XYZ file of C-alpha atoms in Angstrom:
629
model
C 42.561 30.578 -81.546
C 44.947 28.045 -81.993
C 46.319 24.502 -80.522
C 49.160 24.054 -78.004
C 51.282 21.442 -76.774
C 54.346 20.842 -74.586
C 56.359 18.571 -72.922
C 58.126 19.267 -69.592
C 60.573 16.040 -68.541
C 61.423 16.557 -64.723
C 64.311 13.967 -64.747
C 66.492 16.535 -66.534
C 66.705 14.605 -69.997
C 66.069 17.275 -72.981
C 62.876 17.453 -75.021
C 64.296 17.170 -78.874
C 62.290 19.167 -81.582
C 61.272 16.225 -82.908
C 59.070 15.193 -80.228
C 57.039 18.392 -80.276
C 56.278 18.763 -83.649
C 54.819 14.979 -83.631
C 52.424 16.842 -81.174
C 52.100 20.358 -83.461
C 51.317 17.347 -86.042
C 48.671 15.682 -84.619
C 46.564 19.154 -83.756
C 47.502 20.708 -87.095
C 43.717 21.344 -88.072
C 43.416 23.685 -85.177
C 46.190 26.006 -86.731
C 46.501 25.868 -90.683
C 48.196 29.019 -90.719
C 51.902 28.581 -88.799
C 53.949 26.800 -86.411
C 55.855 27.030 -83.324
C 58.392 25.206 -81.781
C 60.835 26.232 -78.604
C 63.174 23.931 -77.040
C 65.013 24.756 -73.168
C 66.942 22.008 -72.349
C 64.453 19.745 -71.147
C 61.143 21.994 -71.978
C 59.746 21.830 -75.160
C 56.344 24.229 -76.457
C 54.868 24.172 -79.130
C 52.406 25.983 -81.496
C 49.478 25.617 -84.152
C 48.665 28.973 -85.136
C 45.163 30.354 -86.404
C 45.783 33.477 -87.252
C 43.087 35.875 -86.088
C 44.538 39.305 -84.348
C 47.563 40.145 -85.946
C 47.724 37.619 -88.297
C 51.575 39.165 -89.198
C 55.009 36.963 -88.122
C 54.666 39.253 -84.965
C 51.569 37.788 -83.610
C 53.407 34.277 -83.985
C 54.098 31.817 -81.213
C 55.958 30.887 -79.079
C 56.387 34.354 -78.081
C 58.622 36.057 -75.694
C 58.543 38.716 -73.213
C 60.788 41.548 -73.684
C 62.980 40.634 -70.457
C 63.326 36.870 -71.594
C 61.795 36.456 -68.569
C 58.602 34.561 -69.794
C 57.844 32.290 -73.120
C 53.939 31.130 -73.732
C 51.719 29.499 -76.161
C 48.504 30.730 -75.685
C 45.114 29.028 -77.499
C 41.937 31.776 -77.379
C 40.714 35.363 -77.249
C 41.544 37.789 -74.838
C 38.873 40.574 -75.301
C 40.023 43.192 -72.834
C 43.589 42.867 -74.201
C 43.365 47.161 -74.928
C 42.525 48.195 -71.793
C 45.500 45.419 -70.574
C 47.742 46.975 -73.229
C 47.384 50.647 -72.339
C 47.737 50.021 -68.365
C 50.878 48.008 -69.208
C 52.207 50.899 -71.623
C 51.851 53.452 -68.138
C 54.424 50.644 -66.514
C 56.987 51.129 -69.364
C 56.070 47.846 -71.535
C 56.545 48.200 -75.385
C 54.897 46.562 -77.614
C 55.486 45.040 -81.659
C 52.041 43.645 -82.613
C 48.593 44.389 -82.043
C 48.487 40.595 -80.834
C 46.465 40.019 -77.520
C 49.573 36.914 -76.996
C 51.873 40.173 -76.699
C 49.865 41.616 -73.892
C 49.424 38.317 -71.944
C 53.541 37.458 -71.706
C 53.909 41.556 -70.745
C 51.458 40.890 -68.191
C 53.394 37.683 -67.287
C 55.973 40.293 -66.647
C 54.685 42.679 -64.710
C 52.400 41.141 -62.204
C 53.643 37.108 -62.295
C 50.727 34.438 -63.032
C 48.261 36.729 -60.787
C 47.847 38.512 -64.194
C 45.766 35.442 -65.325
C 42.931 36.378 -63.360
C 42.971 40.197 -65.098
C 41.879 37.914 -68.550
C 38.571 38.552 -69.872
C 38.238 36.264 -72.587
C 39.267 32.348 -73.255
C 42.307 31.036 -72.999
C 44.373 27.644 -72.088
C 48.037 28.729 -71.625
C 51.442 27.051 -71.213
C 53.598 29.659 -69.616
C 57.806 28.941 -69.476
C 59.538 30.806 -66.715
C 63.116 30.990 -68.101
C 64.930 32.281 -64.819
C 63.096 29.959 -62.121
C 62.158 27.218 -64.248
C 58.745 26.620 -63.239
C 55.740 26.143 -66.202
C 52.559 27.485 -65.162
C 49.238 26.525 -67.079
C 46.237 28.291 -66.755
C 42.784 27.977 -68.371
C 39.726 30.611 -68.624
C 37.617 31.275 -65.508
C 35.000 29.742 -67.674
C 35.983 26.829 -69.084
C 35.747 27.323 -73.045
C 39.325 26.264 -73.945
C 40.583 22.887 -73.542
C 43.506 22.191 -71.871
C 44.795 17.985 -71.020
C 47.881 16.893 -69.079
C 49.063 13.561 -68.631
C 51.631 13.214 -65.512
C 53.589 9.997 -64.764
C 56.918 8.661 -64.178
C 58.740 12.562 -63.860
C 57.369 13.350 -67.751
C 54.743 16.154 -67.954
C 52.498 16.430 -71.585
C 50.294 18.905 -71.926
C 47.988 19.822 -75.005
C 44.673 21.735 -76.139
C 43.631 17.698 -77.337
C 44.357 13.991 -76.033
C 45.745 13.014 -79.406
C 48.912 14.878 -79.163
C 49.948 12.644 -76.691
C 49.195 9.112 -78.842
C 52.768 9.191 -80.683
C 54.405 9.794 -77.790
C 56.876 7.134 -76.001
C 55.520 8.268 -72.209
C 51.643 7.717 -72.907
C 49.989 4.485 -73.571
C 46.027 4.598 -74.508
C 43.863 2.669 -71.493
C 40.242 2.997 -70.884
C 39.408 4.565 -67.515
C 36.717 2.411 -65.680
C 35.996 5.574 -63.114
C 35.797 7.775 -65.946
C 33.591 5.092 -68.050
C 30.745 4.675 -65.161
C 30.726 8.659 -64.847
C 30.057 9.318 -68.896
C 27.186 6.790 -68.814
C 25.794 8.319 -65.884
C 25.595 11.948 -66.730
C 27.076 11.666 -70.354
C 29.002 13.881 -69.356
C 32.207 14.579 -66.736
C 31.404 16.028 -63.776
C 34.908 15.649 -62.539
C 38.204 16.730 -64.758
C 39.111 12.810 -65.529
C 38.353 11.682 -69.303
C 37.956 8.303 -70.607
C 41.723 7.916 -71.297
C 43.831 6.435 -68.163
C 46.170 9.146 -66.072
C 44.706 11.672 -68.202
C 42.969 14.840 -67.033
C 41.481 18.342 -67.756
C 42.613 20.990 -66.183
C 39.681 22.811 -64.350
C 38.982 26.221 -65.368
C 39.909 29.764 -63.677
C 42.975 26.902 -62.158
C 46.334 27.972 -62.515
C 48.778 25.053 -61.835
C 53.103 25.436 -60.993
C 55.081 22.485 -61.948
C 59.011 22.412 -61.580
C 61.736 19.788 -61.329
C 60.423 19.179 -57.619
C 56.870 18.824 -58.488
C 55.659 15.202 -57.075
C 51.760 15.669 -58.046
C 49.642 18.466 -59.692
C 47.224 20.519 -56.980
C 44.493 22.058 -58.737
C 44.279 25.836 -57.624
C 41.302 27.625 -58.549
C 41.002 31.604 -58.693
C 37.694 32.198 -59.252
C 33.742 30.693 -59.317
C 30.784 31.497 -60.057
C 28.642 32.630 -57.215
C 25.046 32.609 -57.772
C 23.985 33.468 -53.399
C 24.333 37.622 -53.569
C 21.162 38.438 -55.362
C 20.203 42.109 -55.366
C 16.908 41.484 -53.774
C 16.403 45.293 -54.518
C 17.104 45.227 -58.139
C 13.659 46.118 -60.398
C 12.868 44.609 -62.982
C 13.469 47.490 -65.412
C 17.114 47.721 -63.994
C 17.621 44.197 -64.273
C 16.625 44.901 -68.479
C 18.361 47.868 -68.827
C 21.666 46.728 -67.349
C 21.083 43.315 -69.440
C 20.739 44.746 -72.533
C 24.023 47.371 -71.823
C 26.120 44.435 -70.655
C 24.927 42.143 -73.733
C 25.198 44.658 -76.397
C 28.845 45.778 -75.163
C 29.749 41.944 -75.068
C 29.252 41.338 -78.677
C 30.835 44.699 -79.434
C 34.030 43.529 -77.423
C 34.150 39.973 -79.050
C 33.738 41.164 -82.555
C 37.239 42.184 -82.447
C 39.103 40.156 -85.186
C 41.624 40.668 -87.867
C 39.666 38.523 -90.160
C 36.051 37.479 -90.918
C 33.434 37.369 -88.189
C 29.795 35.435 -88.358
C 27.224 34.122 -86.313
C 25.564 30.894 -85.797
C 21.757 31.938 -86.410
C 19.158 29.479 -84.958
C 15.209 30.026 -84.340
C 15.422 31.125 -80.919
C 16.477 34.229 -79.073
C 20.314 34.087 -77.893
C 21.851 33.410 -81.284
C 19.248 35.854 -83.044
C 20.266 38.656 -80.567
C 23.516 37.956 -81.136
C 23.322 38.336 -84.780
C 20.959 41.663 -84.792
C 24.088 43.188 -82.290
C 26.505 41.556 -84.292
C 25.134 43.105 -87.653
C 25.613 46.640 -86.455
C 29.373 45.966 -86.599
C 30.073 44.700 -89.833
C 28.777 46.132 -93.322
C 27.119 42.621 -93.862
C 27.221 39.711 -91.461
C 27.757 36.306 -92.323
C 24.938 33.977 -90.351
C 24.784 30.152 -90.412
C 21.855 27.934 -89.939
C 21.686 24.427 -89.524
C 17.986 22.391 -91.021
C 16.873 18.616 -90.446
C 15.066 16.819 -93.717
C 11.737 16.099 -92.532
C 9.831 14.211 -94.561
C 10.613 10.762 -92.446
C 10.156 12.557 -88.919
C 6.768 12.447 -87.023
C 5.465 13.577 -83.344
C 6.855 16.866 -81.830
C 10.117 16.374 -83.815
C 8.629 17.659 -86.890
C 9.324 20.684 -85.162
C 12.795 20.202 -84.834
C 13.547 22.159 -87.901
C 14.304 26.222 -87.155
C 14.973 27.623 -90.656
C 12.005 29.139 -91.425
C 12.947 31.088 -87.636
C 16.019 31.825 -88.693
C 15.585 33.133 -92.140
C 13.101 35.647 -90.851
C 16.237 37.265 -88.082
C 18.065 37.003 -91.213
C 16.048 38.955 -93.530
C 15.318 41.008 -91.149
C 19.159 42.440 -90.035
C 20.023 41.457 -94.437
C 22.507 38.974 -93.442
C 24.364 37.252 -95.758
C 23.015 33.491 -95.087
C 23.464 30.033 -95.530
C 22.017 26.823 -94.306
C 23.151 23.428 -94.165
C 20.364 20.421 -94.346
C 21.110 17.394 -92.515
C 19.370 13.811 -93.158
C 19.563 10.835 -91.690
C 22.356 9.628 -93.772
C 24.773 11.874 -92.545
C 24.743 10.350 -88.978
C 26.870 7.540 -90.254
C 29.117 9.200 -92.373
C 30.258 12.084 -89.418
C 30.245 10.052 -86.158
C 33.765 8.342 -86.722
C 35.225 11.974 -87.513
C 33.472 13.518 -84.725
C 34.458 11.206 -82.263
C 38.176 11.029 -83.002
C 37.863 15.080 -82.911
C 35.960 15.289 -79.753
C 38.158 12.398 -78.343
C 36.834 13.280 -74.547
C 32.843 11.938 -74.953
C 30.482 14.984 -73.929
C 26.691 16.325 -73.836
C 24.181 14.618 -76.583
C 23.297 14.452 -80.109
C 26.178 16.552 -81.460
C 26.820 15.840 -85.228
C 24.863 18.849 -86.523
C 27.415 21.053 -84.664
C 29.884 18.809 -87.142
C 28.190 20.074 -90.256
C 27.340 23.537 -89.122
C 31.012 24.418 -88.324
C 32.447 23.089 -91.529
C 29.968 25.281 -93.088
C 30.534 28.162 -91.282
C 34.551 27.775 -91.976
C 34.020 27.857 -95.727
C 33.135 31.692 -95.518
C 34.883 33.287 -91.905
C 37.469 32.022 -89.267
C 35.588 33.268 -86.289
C 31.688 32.672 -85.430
C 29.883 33.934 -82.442
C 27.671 31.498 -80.811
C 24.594 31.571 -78.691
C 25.630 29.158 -75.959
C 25.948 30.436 -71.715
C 22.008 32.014 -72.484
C 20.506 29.240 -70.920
C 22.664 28.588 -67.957
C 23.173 32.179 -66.598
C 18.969 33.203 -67.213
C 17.301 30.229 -66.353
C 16.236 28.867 -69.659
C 15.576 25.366 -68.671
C 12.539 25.909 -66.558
C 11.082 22.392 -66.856
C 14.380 21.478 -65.295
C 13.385 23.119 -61.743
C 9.866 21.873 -61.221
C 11.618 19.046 -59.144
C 13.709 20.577 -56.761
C 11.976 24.157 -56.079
C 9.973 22.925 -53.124
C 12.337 20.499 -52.335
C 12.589 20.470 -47.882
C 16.525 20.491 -47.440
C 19.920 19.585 -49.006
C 19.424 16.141 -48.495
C 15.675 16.554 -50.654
C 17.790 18.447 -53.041
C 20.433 16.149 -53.865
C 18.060 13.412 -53.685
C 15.723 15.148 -56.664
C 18.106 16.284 -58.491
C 20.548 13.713 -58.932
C 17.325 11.093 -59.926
C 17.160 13.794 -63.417
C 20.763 14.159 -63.767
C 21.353 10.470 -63.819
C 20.852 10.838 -67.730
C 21.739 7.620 -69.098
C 21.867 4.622 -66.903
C 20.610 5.194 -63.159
C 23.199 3.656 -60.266
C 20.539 0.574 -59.728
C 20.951 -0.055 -63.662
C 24.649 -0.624 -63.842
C 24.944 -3.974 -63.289
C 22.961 -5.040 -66.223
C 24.904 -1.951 -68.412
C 28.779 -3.192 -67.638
C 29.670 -6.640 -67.641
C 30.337 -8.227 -65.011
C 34.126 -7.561 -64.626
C 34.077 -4.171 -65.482
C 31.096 -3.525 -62.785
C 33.451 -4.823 -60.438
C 36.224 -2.232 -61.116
C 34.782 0.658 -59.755
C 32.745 2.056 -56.513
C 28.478 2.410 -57.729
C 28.152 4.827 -55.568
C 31.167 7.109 -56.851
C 29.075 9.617 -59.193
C 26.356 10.720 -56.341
C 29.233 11.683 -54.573
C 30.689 13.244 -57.771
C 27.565 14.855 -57.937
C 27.169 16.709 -54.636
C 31.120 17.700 -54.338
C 29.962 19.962 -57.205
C 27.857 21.860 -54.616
C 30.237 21.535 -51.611
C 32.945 23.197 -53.686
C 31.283 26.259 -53.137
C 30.886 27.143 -49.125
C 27.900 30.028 -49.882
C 25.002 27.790 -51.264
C 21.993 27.900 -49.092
C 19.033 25.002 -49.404
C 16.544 27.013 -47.547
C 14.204 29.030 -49.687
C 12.988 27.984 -52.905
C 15.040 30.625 -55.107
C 17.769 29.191 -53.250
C 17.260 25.919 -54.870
C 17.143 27.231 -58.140
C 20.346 29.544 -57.908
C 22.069 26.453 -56.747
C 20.935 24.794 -60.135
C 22.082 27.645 -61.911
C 24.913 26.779 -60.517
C 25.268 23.419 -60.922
C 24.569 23.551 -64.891
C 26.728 26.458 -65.522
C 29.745 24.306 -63.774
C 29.067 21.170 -65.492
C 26.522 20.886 -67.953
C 28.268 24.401 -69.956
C 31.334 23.135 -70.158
C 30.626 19.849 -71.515
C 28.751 22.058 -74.716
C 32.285 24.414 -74.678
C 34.727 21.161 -75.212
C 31.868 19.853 -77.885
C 32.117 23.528 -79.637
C 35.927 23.885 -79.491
C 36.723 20.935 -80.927
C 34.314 20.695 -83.512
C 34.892 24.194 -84.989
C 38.620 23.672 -84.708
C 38.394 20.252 -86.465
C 38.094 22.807 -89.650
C 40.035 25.742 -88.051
C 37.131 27.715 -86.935
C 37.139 29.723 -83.660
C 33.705 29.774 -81.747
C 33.042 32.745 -79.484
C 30.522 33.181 -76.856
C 29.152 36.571 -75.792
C 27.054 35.775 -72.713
C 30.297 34.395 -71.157
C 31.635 37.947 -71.083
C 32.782 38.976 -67.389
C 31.026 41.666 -66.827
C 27.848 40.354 -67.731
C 27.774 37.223 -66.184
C 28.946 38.605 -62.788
C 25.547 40.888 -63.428
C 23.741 37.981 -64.232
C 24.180 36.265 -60.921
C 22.892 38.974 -59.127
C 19.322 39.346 -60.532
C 16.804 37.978 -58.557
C 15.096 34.187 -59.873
C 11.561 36.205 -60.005
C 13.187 38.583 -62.573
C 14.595 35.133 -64.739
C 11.706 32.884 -64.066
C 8.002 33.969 -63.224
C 6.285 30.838 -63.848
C 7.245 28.671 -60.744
C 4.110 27.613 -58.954
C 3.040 25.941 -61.727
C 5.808 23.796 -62.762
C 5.252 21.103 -65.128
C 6.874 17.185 -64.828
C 9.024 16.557 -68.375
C 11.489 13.382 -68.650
C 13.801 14.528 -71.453
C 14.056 10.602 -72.728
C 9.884 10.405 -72.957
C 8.857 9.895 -76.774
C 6.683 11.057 -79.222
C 3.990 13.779 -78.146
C 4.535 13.079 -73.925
C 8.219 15.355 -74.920
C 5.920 17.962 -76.293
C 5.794 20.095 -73.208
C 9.784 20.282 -73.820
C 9.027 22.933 -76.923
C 5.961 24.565 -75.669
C 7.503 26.035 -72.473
C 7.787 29.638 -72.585
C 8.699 30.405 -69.353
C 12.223 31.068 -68.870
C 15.002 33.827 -69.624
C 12.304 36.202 -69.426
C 14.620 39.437 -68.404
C 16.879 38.444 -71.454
C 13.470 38.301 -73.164
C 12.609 41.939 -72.052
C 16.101 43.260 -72.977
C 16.072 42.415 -76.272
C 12.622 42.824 -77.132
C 13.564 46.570 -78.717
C 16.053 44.711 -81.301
C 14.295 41.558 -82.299
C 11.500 40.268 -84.140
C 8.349 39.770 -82.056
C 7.693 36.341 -83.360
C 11.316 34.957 -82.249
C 10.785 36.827 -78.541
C 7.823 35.204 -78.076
C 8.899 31.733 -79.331
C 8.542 28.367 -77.485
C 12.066 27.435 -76.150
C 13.611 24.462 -77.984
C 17.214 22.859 -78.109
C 19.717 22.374 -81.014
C 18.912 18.745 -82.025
C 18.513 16.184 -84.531
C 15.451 14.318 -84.778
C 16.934 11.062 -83.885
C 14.609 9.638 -81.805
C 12.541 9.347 -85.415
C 15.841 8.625 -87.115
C 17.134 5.620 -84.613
C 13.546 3.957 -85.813
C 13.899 4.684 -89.231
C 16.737 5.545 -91.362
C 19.406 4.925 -89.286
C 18.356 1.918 -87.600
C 20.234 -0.787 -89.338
C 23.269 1.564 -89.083
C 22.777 1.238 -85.349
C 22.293 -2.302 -85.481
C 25.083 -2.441 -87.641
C 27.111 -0.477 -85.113
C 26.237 -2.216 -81.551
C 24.952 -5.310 -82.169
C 27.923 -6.818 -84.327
C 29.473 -9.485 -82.970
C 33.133 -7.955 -83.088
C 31.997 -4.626 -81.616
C 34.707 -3.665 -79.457
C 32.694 -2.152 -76.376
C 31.425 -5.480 -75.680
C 34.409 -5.938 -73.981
C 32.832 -3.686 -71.284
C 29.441 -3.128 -72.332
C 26.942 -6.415 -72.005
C 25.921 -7.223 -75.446
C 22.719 -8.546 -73.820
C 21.450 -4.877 -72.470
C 22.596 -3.304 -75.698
C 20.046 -5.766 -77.672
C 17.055 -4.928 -75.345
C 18.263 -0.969 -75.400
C 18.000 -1.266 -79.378
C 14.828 -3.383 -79.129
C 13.048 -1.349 -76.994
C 13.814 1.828 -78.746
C 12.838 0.490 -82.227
C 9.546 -1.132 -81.051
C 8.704 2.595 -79.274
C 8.533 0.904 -76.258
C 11.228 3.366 -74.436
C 12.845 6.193 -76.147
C 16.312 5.400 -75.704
C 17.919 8.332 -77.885
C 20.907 9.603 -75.326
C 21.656 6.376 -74.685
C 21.693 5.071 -78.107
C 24.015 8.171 -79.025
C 26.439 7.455 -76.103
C 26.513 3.644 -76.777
C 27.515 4.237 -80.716
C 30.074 7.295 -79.606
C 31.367 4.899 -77.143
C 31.928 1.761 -79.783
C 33.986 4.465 -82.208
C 35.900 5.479 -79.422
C 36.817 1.895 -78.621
C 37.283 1.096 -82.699
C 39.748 4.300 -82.514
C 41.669 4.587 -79.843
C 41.951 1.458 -78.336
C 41.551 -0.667 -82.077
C 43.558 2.174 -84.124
C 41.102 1.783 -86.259
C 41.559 4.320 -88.927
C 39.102 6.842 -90.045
């Protein structure tokens, strides 16, 4: 784990040393532990290192293949890298370190950028072809590690964060108006543009050539997910069986580390099965909860806190744990360092993931986390109530679009942007976002209910996971932690899409109606649910406590739908409704004021919004103010 940069100038003119350690600067908190620079005439890559497998000077980067052939920097995990190393070894390779970097620029060697899609693990990769003089960047199938290029004007950057491009002559910070009406649609981004101008992600399992000739970048992907081949035949016992093999040989495979491993340890059943498998492995396993003070929280949010959850998994496997208690307070002291670390707005309410990860990197350099769960087992079942009878595509899109319109619906925009910014861009660009996330993939049917559901699976796993990857990745590495997720392990999530909905989800006919934004006890369905992930449930019922099987599903969240009306309300006031806020530029100060108003008086619960609309103003205060933090 690690950050990367480089800079690739197509005109010829040569990249000094100088320039890329201003970017190794600027993403230094992903790598305390070493630095990289190389320099080929006009190609320059560089290297934050966090040193977790081989953490001697041979595991350091930017490394080289034994031919000369190939030079990478490589940011991740590659957890097949043995069975890579020893099929390698039968071609003749040699090998130094007992680095997985090693094996990647051997298999650079031997097979060409193909090897890329032999990876199972997470990676973003800059890849230098010395003899040809083509770079290659590739990021996991999945989409954990980040990975941002800015093209224009013959000058290629490229980095594992935005803000190694700020110092540089080539890149000027500019708010993107496309990009701005898709975050306050789906706070998130749907498509692989971010809030900064000319600047994208590059999509994962995509593996992209650029040389001197290269006029524009063409995404090439080498892999999806494909939720449409079901085993109709599968039993239920097979599907539980060859869950809980897969699962329990997952965390065995990412355990692998050079240093100290932990675990994130919630209430709920992914991250406690994660930490019972993840004890077996170590004499005594770290585990890391994150509490809410509740004595100013009422409605179903008094149940927000998990501890006492958690602290039974942990006495029950003897971890060694700690837990970090969060009040309202701390809102206002994180959310201008969270912002400039997560730089590229995603997902909700993330500031306990903040505090959690700074604990965490206090005692180890690598904790496993529960996150994929959800996506690949159906765990949001109130989420399919809407579309599982829906008619046809067109009903489909038509349902499911009205829920994942979480912020501001398309009729609401006017009011939202001022006037001049409303007139930038097209209203009706994120539906279409929206269903080219479908159409990417030729093999979704709309005719059968389980159908509909797959292709929701499907949906969330391409868009909703990966804004909750970026949101990890960059908030562990803000204090040089690597994350690792288990369920995104490739031989269990290419099981996972072939059990049957009826084996995930047995509840379906009687699907209740939930609005994530309603308030007080009308949300209370949202933590009473138990429906959901029910062959995950099955497979590690052998290994876990009874009482955290058989718990109500609820999310990782603050209680700030209490805190926004309490405690933290003149900080949002403070934040938004200030005269010299800079987002008023582009958001109406008027619809801010009623947003506020309304969520204050408890006439609307206006959380998400509210979050978005005070991540947005620090994002405007930092990046386009230079506000320092």
């Amino acid at each position: 784990m690690c950050g990367i940069a480089g800079i690739f100038k197509l005109n010829g003119k040569p990249v000094s040393n100088q320039e890329i350690r201003i970017m190794n600067d600027a993403i230094s908190h992903r790598g305390p532990d070493g630095e990289g620079i190389f320099i080929d005439e006009n190609l320059g890559l560089g290297h934050r290192r966090l040193a977790i497998l081989d953490t001697s000077p041979k595991g350091a980067q930017p490394m080289r293949s034994k031919d000369g052939k190939w030079v990478i920097v490589f940011n991740g995990c590659i957890y097949n890298f043995h069975e890579l190393k020893l099929e390698l070894q039968s071609k003749g390779h040699e090998f130094i370190s007992t680095s997985d970097t090693e094996v990647i620029v051997e298999g650079l060697s031997a097979y060409g950028p193909s090897f890329f899609s032999k990876l199972d693990g997470m990676f973003a990769i800059g890849a230098w072809n010395t003899k040809s003089r083509e770079l290659y960047l590739s990021r996991d199938r999945f989409g954990v590690k980040p990975l941002y290029y800015y093209f224009r004007n013959g000058i290629l950057l490229f980095a594992s964060e935005i803000k190694a491009f700020l110092k540089n002559p080539a890149f000027s910070v500019q708010l993107n108006y496309q990009a701005l009406n898709e975050y306050f649609t789906f706070q998130n981004m749907f498509t692989f543009q971010t809030l900064f101008k000319d600047v994208y992600m590059l999509p994962q399992a995509n593996t992209v050539c650029i040389n001197t000739y290269t006029s524009e970048i063409i995404h090439k992907s080498w892999w999806d997910y494909d939720f449409s081949k079901t085993d109709d035949k599968m039993s239920f016992l097979d599907a539980k069986n060859e869950t809980e093999r897969l699962f329990s040989n997952a965390v065995a495979r990412q355990m692998v580390a050079d240093v100290p491993v932990g675990s994130y340890l919630s209430g709920g059943i992914d991250s406690g099965s994660i930490s019972v498998l993840a004890s077996k492995h170590v004499p005594r396993l770290y585990t890391f909860t994150c509490g809410f003070d509740m004595s100013q929280v009422t409605g179903v949010e008094a149940n927000y806190d998990e501890r006492r959850d958690a602290e039974l998994t942990a006495n029950y496997i003897k971890s060694e744990h700690y837990e970090q208690v969060m009040n309202a307070g701390d809102l206002k002291w994180s959310l201008p360092k969270l912002v400039w670390h997560l730089e590229d707005l995603r997902v909700g309410m993330s500031y306990p993931n903040y505090y959690i990860s700074r604990l965490a990197s206090k005692f180890v350099k690598v904790c496993l986390q529960g996150t994929g769960g959800d996506e690949l087992f159906g765990g949001y079942p109130w989420r399919y109530y809407r579309i599982f009878k829906s008619l046809d595509r067109k009903d489909y899109f038509n349902q499911y679009y009205d829920f994942w319109q979480r912020i501001v619906k398309d009729e609401d925009k006017k009011s939202l942007f001022n006037k001049h910014i409303h007139a930038e861009f097209d209203v009706q660009e994120p539906r279409r976002i929206f269903e080219r996330v479908f159409l990417f993939n030729e093999s979704l049917k709309y005719d059968l209910p389980e159908q509909h559901i797959n292709n929701s699976l499907y949906f969330e796993i391409k868009t909703f996971l990966p804004g909750l990857f970026l949101v990890g990745d960059k908030l562990s590495m803000a204090h040089g932690l690597e994350e690792r997720f288990p369920f995104m392990d490739n031989s269990l999530v290419e099981f996972a899409q072939k059990v049957p909905v009826r084996h995930k989800l047995g509840n379906l006919e009687n699907m209740k109606r939930l609005d994530e934004n309603e308030f007080g006890d009308k949300r209370k369905v949202y933590i009473e649910y138990d429906d959901g992930k029910n062959v995950l449930r099955k497979a590690m019922s052998s290994i876990m406590p009874q009482q955290i099987i058989n718990r109500k599903k609820q999310g990782f969240s603050a209680p700030d739908e209490s805190w926004y009306r309490g405690e933290n309300a003149a900080y949002m006031k403070e934040l938004l409704l200030n005269k010299r806020a800079i987002s008023s530029e582009f958001i109406n100060p008027l619809y801010t004021r009623r947003i506020v108003d309304e969520h204050i008086n408890q006439r609307k619960n206006h959380r998400l919004l509210l979050w978005s609309l005070m991540n947005f103003e620090w994002w405007c205060r930092i990046f386009l103010g230079n506000e320092k933090i």
